[in-house]
Coordinates of C-alpha atoms in Angstrom, one line a residue:
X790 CA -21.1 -16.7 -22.5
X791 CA -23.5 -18.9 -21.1
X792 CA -26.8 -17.0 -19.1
X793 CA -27.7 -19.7 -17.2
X794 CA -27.2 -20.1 -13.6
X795 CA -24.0 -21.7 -11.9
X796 CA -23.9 -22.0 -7.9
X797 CA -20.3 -20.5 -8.0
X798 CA -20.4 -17.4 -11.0
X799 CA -20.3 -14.5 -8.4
X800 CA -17.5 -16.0 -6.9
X801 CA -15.2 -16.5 -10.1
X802 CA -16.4 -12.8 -11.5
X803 CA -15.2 -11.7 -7.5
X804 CA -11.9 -14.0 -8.3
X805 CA -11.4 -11.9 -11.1
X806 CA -12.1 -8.6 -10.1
X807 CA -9.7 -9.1 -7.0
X808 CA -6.9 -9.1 -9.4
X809 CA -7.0 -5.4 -9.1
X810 CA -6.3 -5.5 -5.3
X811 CA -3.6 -7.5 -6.3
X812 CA -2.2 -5.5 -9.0
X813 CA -2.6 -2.5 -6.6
X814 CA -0.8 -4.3 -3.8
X815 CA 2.0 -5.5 -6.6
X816 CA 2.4 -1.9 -7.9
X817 CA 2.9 -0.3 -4.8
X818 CA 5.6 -1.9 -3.2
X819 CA 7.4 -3.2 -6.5
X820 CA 9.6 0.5 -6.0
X821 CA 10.9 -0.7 -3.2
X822 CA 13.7 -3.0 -4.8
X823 CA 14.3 0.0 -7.4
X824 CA 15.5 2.6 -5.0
X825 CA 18.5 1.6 -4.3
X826 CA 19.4 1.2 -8.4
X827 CA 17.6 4.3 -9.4
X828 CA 19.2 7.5 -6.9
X829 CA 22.8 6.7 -8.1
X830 CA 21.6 5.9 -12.0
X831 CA 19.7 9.1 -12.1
X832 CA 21.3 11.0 -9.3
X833 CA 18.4 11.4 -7.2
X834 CA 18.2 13.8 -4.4
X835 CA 16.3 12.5 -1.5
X836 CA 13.1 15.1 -2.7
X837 CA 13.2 13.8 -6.0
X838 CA 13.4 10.0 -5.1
X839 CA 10.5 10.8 -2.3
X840 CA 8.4 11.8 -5.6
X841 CA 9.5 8.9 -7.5
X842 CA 8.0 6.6 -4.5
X843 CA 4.7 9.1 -3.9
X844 CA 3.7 9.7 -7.3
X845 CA 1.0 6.7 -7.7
X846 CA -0.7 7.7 -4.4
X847 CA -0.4 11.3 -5.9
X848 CA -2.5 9.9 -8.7
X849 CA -4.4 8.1 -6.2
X850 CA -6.5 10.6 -4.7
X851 CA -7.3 11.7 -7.9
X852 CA -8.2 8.3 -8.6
X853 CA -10.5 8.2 -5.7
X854 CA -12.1 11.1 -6.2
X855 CA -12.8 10.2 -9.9
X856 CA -13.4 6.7 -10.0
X857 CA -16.8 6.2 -8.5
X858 CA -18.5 9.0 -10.5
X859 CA -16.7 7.6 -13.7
X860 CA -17.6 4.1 -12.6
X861 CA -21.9 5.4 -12.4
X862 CA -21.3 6.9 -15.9
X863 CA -19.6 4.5 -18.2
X864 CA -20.3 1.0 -16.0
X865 CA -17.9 -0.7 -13.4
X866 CA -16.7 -3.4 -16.0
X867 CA -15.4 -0.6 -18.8
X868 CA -13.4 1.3 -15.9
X869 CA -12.2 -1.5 -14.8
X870 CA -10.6 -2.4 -18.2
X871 CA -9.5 1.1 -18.6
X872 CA -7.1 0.5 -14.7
X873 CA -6.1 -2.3 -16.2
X874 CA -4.7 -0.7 -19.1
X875 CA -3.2 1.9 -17.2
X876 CA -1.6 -0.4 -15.0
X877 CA 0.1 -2.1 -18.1
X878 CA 0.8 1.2 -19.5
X879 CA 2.7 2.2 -16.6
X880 CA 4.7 -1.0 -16.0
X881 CA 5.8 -1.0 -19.5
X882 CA 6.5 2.9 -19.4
X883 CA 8.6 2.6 -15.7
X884 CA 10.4 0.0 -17.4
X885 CA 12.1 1.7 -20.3
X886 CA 12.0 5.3 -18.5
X887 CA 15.1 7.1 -19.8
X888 CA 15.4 9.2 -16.8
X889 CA 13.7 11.0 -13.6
X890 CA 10.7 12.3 -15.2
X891 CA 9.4 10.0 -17.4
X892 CA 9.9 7.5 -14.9
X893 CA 7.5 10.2 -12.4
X894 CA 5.2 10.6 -15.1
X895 CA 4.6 6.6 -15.3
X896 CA 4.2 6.1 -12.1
X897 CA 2.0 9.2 -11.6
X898 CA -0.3 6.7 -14.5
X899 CA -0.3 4.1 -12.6
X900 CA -1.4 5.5 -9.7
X901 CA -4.7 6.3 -11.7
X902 CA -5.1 2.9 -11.6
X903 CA -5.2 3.0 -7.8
X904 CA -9.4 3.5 -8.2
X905 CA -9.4 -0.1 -8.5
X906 CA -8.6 0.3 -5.1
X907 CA -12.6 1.1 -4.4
X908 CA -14.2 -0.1 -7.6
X909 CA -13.3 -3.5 -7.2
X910 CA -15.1 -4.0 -4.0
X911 CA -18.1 -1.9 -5.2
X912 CA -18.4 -4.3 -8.2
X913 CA -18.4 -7.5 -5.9
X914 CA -20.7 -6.4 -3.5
X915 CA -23.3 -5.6 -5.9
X916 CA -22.9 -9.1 -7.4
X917 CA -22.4 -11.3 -4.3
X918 CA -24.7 -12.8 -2.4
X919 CA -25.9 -11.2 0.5
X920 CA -24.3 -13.8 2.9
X921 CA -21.2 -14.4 1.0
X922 CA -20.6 -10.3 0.5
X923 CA -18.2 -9.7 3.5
X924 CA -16.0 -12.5 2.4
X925 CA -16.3 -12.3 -1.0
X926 CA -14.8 -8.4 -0.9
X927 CA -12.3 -9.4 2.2
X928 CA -10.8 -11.9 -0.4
X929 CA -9.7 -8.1 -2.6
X930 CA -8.3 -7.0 0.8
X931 CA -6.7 -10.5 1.0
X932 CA -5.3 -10.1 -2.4
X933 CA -3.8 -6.2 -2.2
X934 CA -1.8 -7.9 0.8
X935 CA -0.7 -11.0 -1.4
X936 CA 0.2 -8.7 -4.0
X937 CA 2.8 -7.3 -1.8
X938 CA 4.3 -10.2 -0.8
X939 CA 4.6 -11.2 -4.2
X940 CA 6.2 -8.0 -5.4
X941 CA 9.0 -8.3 -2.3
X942 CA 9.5 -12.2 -3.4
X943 CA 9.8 -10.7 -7.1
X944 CA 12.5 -8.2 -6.5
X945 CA 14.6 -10.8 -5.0
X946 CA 14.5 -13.2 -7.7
X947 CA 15.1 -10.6 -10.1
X948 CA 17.9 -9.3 -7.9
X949 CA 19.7 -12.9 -7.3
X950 CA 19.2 -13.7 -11.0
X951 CA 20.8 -10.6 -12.1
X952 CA 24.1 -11.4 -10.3
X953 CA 23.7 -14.8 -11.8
X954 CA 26.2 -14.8 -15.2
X955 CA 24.1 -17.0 -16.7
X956 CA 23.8 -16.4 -20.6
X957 CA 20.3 -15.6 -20.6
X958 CA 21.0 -13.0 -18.0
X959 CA 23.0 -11.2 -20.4
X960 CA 21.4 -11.6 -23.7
X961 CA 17.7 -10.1 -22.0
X962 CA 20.2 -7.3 -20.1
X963 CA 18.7 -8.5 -16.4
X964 CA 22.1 -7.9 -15.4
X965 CA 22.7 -4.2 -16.2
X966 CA 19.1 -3.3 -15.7
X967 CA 17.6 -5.6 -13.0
X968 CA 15.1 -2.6 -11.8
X969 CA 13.6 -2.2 -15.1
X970 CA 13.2 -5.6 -15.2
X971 CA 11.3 -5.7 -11.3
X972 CA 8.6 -2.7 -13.1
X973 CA 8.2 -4.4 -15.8
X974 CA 7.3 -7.8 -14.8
X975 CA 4.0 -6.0 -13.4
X976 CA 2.7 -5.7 -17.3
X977 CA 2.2 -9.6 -17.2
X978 CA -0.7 -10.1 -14.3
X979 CA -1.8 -6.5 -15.6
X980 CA -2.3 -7.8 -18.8
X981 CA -3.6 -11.2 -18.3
X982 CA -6.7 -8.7 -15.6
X983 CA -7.5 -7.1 -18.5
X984 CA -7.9 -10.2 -21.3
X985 CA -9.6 -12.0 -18.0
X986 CA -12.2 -8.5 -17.5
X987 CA -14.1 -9.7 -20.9
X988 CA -15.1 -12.4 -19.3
X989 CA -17.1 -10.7 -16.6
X990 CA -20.6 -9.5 -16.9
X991 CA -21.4 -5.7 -16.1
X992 CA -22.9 -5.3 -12.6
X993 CA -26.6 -5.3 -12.3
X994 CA -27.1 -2.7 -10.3
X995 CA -25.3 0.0 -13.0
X996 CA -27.7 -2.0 -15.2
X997 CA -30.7 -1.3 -13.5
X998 CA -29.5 2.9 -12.9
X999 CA -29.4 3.1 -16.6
X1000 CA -32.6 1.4 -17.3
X1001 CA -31.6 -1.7 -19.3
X1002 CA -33.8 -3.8 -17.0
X1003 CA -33.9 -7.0 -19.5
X1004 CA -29.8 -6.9 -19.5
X1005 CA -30.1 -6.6 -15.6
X1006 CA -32.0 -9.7 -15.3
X1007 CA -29.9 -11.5 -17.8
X1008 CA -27.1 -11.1 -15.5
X1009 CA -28.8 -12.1 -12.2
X1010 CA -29.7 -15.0 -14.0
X1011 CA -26.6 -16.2 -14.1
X1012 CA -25.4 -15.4 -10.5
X1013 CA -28.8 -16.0 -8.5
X1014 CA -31.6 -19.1 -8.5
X1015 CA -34.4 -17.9 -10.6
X1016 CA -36.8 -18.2 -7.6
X1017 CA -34.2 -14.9 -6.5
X1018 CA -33.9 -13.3 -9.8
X1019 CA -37.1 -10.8 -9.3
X1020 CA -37.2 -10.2 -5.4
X1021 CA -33.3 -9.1 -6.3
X1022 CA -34.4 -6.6 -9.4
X1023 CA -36.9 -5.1 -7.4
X1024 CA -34.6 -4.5 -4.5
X1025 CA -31.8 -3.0 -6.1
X1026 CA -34.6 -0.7 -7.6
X1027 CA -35.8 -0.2 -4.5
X1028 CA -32.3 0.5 -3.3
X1029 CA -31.7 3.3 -6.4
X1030 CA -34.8 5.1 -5.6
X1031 CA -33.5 5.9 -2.1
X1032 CA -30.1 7.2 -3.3
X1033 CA -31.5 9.4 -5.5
X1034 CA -30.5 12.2 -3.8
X1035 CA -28.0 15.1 -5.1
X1036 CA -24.3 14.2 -4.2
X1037 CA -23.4 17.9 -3.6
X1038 CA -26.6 17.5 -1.2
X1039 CA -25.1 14.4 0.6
X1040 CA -21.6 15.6 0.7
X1041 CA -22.2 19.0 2.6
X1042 CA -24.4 16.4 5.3
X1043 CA -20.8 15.4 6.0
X1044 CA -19.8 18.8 7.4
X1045 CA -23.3 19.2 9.8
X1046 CA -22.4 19.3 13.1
X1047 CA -24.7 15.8 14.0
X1048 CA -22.2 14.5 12.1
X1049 CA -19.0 16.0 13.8
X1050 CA -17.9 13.3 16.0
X1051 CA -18.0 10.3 12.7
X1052 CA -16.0 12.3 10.8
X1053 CA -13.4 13.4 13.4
X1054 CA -13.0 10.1 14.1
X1055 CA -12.5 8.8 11.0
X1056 CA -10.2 11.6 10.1
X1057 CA -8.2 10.6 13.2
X1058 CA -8.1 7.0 12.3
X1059 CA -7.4 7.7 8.2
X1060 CA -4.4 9.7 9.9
X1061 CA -3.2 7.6 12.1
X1062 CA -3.6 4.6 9.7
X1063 CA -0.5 6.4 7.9
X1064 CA 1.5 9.1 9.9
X1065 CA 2.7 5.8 11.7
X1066 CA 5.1 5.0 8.9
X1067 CA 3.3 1.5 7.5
X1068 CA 4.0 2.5 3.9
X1069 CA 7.6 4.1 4.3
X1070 CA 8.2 0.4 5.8
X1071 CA 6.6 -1.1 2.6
X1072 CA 7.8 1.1 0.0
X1073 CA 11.6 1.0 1.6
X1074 CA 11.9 -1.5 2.8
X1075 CA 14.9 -3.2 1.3
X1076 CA 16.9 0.6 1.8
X1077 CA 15.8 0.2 5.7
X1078 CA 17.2 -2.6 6.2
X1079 CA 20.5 -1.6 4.4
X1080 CA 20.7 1.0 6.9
X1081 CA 21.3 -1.6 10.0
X1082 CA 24.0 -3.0 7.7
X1083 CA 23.1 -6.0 6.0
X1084 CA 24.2 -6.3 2.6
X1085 CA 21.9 -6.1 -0.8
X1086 CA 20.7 -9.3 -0.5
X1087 CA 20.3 -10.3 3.0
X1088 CA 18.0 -6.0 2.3
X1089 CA 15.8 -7.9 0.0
X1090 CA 15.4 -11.4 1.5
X1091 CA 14.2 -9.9 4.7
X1092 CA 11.7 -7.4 2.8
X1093 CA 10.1 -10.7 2.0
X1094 CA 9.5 -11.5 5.4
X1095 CA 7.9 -8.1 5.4
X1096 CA 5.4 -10.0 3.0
X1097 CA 5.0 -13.2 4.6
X1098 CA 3.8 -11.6 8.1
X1099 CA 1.6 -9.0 6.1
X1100 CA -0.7 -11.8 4.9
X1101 CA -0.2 -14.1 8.4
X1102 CA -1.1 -11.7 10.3
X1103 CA -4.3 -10.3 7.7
X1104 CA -5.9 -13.3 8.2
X1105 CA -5.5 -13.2 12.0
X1106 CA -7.4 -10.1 11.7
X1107 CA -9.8 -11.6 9.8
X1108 CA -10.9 -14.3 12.2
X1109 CA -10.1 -12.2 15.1
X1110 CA -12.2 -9.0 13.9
X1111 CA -16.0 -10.1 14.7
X1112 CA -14.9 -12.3 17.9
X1113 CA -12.8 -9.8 19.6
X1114 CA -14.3 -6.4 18.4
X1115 CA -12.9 -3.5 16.4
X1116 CA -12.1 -1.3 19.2
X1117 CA -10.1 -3.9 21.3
X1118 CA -8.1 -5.2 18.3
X1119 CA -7.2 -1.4 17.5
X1120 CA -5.9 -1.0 21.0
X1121 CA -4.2 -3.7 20.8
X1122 CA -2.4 -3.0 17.4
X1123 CA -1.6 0.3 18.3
X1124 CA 0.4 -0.2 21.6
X1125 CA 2.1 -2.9 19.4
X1126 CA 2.6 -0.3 16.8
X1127 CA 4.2 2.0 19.6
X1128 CA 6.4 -0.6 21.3
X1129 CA 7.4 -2.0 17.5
X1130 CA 8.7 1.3 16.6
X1131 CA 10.5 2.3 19.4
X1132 CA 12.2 -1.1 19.5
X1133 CA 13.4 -0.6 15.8
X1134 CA 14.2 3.4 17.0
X1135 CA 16.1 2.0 20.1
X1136 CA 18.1 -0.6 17.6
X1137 CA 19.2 2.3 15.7
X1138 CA 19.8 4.6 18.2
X1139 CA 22.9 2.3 19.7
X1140 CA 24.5 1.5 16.5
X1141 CA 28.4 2.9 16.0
X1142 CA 30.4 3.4 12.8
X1143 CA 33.6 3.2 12.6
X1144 CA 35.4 2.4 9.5
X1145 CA 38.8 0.4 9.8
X1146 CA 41.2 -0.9 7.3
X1147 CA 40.9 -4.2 6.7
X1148 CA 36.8 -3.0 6.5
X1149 CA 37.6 -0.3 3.8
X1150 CA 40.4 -3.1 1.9
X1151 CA 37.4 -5.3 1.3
X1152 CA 35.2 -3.2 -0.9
X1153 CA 34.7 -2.9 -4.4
X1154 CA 37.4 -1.1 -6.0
X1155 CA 35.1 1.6 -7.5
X1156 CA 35.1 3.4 -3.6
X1157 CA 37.7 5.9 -3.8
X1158 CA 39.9 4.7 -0.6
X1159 CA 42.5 7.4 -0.5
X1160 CA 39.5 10.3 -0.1
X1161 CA 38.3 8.0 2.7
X1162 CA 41.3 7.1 4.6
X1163 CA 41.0 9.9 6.9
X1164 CA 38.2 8.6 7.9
X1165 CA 39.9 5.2 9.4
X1166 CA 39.6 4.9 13.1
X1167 CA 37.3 7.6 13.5
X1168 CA 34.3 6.4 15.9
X1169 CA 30.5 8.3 15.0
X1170 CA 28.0 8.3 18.0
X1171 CA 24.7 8.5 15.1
X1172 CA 24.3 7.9 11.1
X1173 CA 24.1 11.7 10.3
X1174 CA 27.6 12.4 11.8
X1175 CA 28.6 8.7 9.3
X1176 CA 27.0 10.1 6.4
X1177 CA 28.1 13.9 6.2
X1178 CA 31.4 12.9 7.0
X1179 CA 31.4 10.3 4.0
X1180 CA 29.4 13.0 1.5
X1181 CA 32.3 15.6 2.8
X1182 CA 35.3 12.3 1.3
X1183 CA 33.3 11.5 -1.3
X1184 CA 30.7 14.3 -2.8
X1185 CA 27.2 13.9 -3.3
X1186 CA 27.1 11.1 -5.9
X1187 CA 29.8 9.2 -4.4
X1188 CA 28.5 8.9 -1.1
X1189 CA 24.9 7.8 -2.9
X1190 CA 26.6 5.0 -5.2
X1191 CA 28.5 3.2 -2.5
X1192 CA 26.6 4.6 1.4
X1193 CA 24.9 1.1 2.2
X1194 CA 28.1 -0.9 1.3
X1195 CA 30.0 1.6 3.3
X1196 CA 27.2 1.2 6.5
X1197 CA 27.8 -2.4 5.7
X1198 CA 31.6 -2.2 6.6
X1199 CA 31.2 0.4 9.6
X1200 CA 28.4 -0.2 11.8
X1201 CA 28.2 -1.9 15.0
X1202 CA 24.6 -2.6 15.4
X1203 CA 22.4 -5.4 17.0
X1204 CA 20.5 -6.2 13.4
X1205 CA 17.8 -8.1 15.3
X1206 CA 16.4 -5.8 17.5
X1207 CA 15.8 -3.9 13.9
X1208 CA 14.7 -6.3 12.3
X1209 CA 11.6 -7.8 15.1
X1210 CA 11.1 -3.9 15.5
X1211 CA 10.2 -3.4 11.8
X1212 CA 8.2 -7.2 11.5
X1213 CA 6.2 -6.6 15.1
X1214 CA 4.9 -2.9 13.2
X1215 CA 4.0 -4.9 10.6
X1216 CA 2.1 -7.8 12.2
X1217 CA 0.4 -5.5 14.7
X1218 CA -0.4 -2.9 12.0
X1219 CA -1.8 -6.3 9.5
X1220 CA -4.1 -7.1 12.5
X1221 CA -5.4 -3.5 13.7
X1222 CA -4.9 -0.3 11.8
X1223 CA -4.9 -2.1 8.2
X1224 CA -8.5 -4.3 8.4
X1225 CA -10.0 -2.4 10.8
X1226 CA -9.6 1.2 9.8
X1227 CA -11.7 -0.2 6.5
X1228 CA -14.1 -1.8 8.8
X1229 CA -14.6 1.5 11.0
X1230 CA -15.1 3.4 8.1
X1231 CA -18.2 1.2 6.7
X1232 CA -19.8 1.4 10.2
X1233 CA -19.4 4.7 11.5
X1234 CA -21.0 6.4 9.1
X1235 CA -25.4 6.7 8.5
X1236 CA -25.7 4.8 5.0
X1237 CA -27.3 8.0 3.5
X1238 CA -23.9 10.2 3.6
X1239 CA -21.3 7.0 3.7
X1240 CA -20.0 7.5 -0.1
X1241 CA -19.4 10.9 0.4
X1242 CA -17.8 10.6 3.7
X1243 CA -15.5 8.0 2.7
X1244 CA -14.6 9.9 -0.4
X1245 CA -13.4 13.0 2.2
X1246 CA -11.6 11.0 5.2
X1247 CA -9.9 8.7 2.0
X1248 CA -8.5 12.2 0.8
X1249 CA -7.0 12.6 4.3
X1250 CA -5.3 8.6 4.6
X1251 CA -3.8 9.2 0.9
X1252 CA -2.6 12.4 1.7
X1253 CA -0.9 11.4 4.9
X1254 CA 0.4 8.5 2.9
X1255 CA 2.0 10.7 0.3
X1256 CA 3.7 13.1 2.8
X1257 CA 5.2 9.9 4.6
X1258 CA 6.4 8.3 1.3
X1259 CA 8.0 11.6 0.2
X1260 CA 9.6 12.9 3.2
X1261 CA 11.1 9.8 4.2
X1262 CA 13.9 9.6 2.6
X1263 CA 14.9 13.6 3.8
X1264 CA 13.7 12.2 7.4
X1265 CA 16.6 9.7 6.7
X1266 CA 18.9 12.2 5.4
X1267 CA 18.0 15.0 7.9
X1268 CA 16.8 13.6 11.5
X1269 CA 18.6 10.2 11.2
X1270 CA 17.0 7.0 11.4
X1271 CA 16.2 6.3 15.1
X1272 CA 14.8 9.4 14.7
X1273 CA 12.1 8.7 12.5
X1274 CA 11.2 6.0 14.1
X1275 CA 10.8 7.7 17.3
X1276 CA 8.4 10.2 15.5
X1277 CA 6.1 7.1 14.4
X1278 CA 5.6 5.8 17.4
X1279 CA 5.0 9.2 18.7
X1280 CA 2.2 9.4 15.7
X1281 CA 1.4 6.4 17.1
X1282 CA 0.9 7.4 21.3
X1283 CA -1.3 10.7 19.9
X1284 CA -3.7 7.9 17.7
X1285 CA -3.7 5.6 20.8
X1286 CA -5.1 8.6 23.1
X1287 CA -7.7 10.4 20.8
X1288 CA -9.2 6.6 19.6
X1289 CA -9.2 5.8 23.3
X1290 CA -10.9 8.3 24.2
X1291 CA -13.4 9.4 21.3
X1292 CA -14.3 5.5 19.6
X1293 CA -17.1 3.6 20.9
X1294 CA -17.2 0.0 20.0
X1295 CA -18.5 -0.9 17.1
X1296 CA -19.3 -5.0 17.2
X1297 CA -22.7 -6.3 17.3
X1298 CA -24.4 -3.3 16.8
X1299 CA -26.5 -2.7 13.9
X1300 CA -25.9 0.7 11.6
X1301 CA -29.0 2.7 13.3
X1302 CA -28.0 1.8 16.7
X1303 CA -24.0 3.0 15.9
X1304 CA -26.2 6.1 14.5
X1305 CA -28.2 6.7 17.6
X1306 CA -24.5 6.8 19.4
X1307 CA -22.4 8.7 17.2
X1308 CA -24.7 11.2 15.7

């Protein structure tokens, strides 16, 4: 590898680093075409599939909690091969899982992986160039969003293929075992991140910590001009001398009261970012949409519209953060957030089911007609009074296998009003509580106590995203779906008060003078 210096090496390192917020976007939502396969293949109860779904951000706030310490120990680049690994391991492993647990356990593997989720951007901010560093880590933000989209688009290729007949469909088995095909396909960009890690420098900053100075300068010899090369060693020396304080030290600074009012709003904000559903949307989103009666397909086509208006409405966000200011855009997203849910609550709410007999002639012959035929011309107000009656005709197992085709052929519903309820919470989400929660976080905090207190309120957002990925599918089961969306946008009206009330702006100030406010 050449050590002289190129005008664009930072950026193709960054290029390659972001592949991890890609691969983390990718693995998250990838489940999302799988549910619907894996509950009646493995007879799933709504506890065990909300595990299934949870694991990796489970694993996550392990992750987080380990990453950065491992990262100081052994050097960015050699963790960053080790996620990459995992993230392979785990595709291949969710792929041929032979049943419930193994599958849990290789997801719970790949959600180790999730610390790429804060190494990658610590890696490219200690490469970039001080005024290239914002965009250089928004492209990993950029990319985590992309990754989604891509994962949505993926499961509906895999999907329409699958039902294809083609010969090649049946000699690789896509058409028995079209999920394992969706998990799998993640082992490809995982494995091409890791081959493309080698070709990435280590950062000069873990350089410097551990004293290999002459490697240090090697390195910043290739990303700065050599006029920069010893003003920038000398700073990021300068830079470790002042964090040379404890951790533990650092960390119980978090819990003074002068720093009470940061933290209770971050905690509200890492809350909020998640109790208003965002990832049950995401990670189910193909099983949401089965539920206003579309079919399969027309389920996974719209989840990639899910995708598109994630990354449209990013880079809104994006241009719009600096001009319009944090607290504004927040506002903003949230009452969109409110309205968005209650829309898709209200959509559900007036749906009717009702099935009839030239419905119930036209489905697959697997459904077991005669147990539903006292069913026929009876009219259900809700989906709970729907689905217990069809779980009392059909059992457990039968109601799982063949529920969304039966919805299909029973409801009365007005699918649009669900479907612009569930894409305005996502565009007003991409533009407010997504970017700027991330952007709060950096600003809110002194610099002395800010890896510490990120590391506590990022232990409250992936909490709160585990519980909403695991209890969703029992919210479904047990309060109905109107009613789950009603309790989001509820989350939503409690976030919308307490930011109101307790966040300052935050644009155009510099770190000490958001210190002299908040602390």
């Amino acid at each position: 590898m050449s050590t002289a210096y190129r005008p664009h090496s930072a950026l193709r390192y960054a290029a390659v680093v972001s592949l991890g917020g890609f691969l983390f976007g990718f693995d998250a939502s990838v489940i999302s075409g799988v549910v619907s396969f894996i509950v009646p293949q493995f007879g799933l109860n709504e506890w065990q599939l909300g595990l299934v779904v949870g694991a990796p951000t489970l694993a996550g706030m392990i992750a987080a909690l380990a990453g950065s310490p491992l990262a100081d120990v052994i050097g960015r680049r050699r963790v960053l091969l080790i996620l990459a690994l995992l993230y392979t391991v785990s595709a291949v492993a969710s792929a041929l899982a032979p049943g419930y647990e193994v599958l849990v356990l290789a997801r719970f593997v790949g959600g180790l992986a999730f610390a790429s989720l804060g190494i990658a951007p610590m890696y490219i901010g200690e490469i970039a160039p001080r005024e290239k560093r914002g965009m250089m880590v928004s492209v990993n933000q950029l990319n985590i969003v992309v990754g989604f989209s891509v994962a949505y688009f993926a499961n509906y290729f895999v999907l329409r293929a699958s039902q294809s007949r083609a010969p090649w469909v049946t000699a690789v088995g896509l058409d028995e075992n079209a999920w394992r095909w969706m998990l799998g396909i993640e082992a490809v960009p995982a494995a091409l991140w890791f081959l493309l890690l080698f070709l990435v420098p280590e950062s000069p900053r873990w350089l410097v910590m551990k004293r290999r100075i002459a490697e240090a300068r090697d390195v910043l010899g290739k990303l700065k001009p050599p006029a920069r090369v010893g003003p920038d060693l000398e700073e990021i020396r300068a830079s470790l001398a002042q964090a040379g304080e404890k951790l533990l030290d650092r960390l119980r600074e978090v819990f003074l009261p002068a720093l009470r009012l940061p933290l209770i709003i971050g905690i509200i904000a890492a809350i909020a970012q998640q109790a208003t559903g965002i990832n049950a949307v995401y990670f189910y989103a193909p099983t949401i949409f089965e539920q206003s009666g579309v079919g399969t397909n027309v389920a996974f086509a719209q989840a990639t519209l899910i995708g598109i208006i994630n990354i449209i409405f990013t880079v809104v966000a994006m241009v719009l953060i600096d001009r319009l200011g944090r607290r504004p855009l927040l506002m903003i997203g949230l009452a969109g957030v409110i309205l968005s849910t209650a829309v898709a609550g209200y959509g559900f709410r007036q749906a009717t089911y009702e099935l009839t007999e030239p419905a119930l002639s036209g489905l697959s012959a697997e459904v077991d007609r005669q147990a539903l035929e006292p069913l026929i011309g009876r009219s259900f107000d809700d989906d709970l009074g729907f689905k217990r009656a069809l779980t009392q005709a059909l059992g457990d197992q039968g109601a799982r296998e063949h529920g969304a085709a039966l919805t299909q052929a029973a409801i009365d519903i007005d699918h649009a009003l669900v479907l612009v309820g569930i894409l305005g919470f996502v565009a007003f989400f991409a533009f407010s509580l997504g970017p700027v929660y991330w952007c709060l976080l950096s600003e809110i905090f002194p610099t002395r106590v800010r890896g510490p207190a990120l590391a506590v309120v990022g232990l409250f957002n992936a909490g709160t995203s585990f519980l909403v990925q695991f209890i969703f599918p029992w919210e479904l089961a047990s309060l109905g779906n109107a009613a789950t969306f009603f309790v989001y946008s509820g989350f939503g009206v409690v976030a919308l008060v307490l930011l109101g009330w307790l966040l300052p702006e935050t644009k155009g100030k510099s770190l000490e003078e958001l210190e002299a406010v908040l602390v």
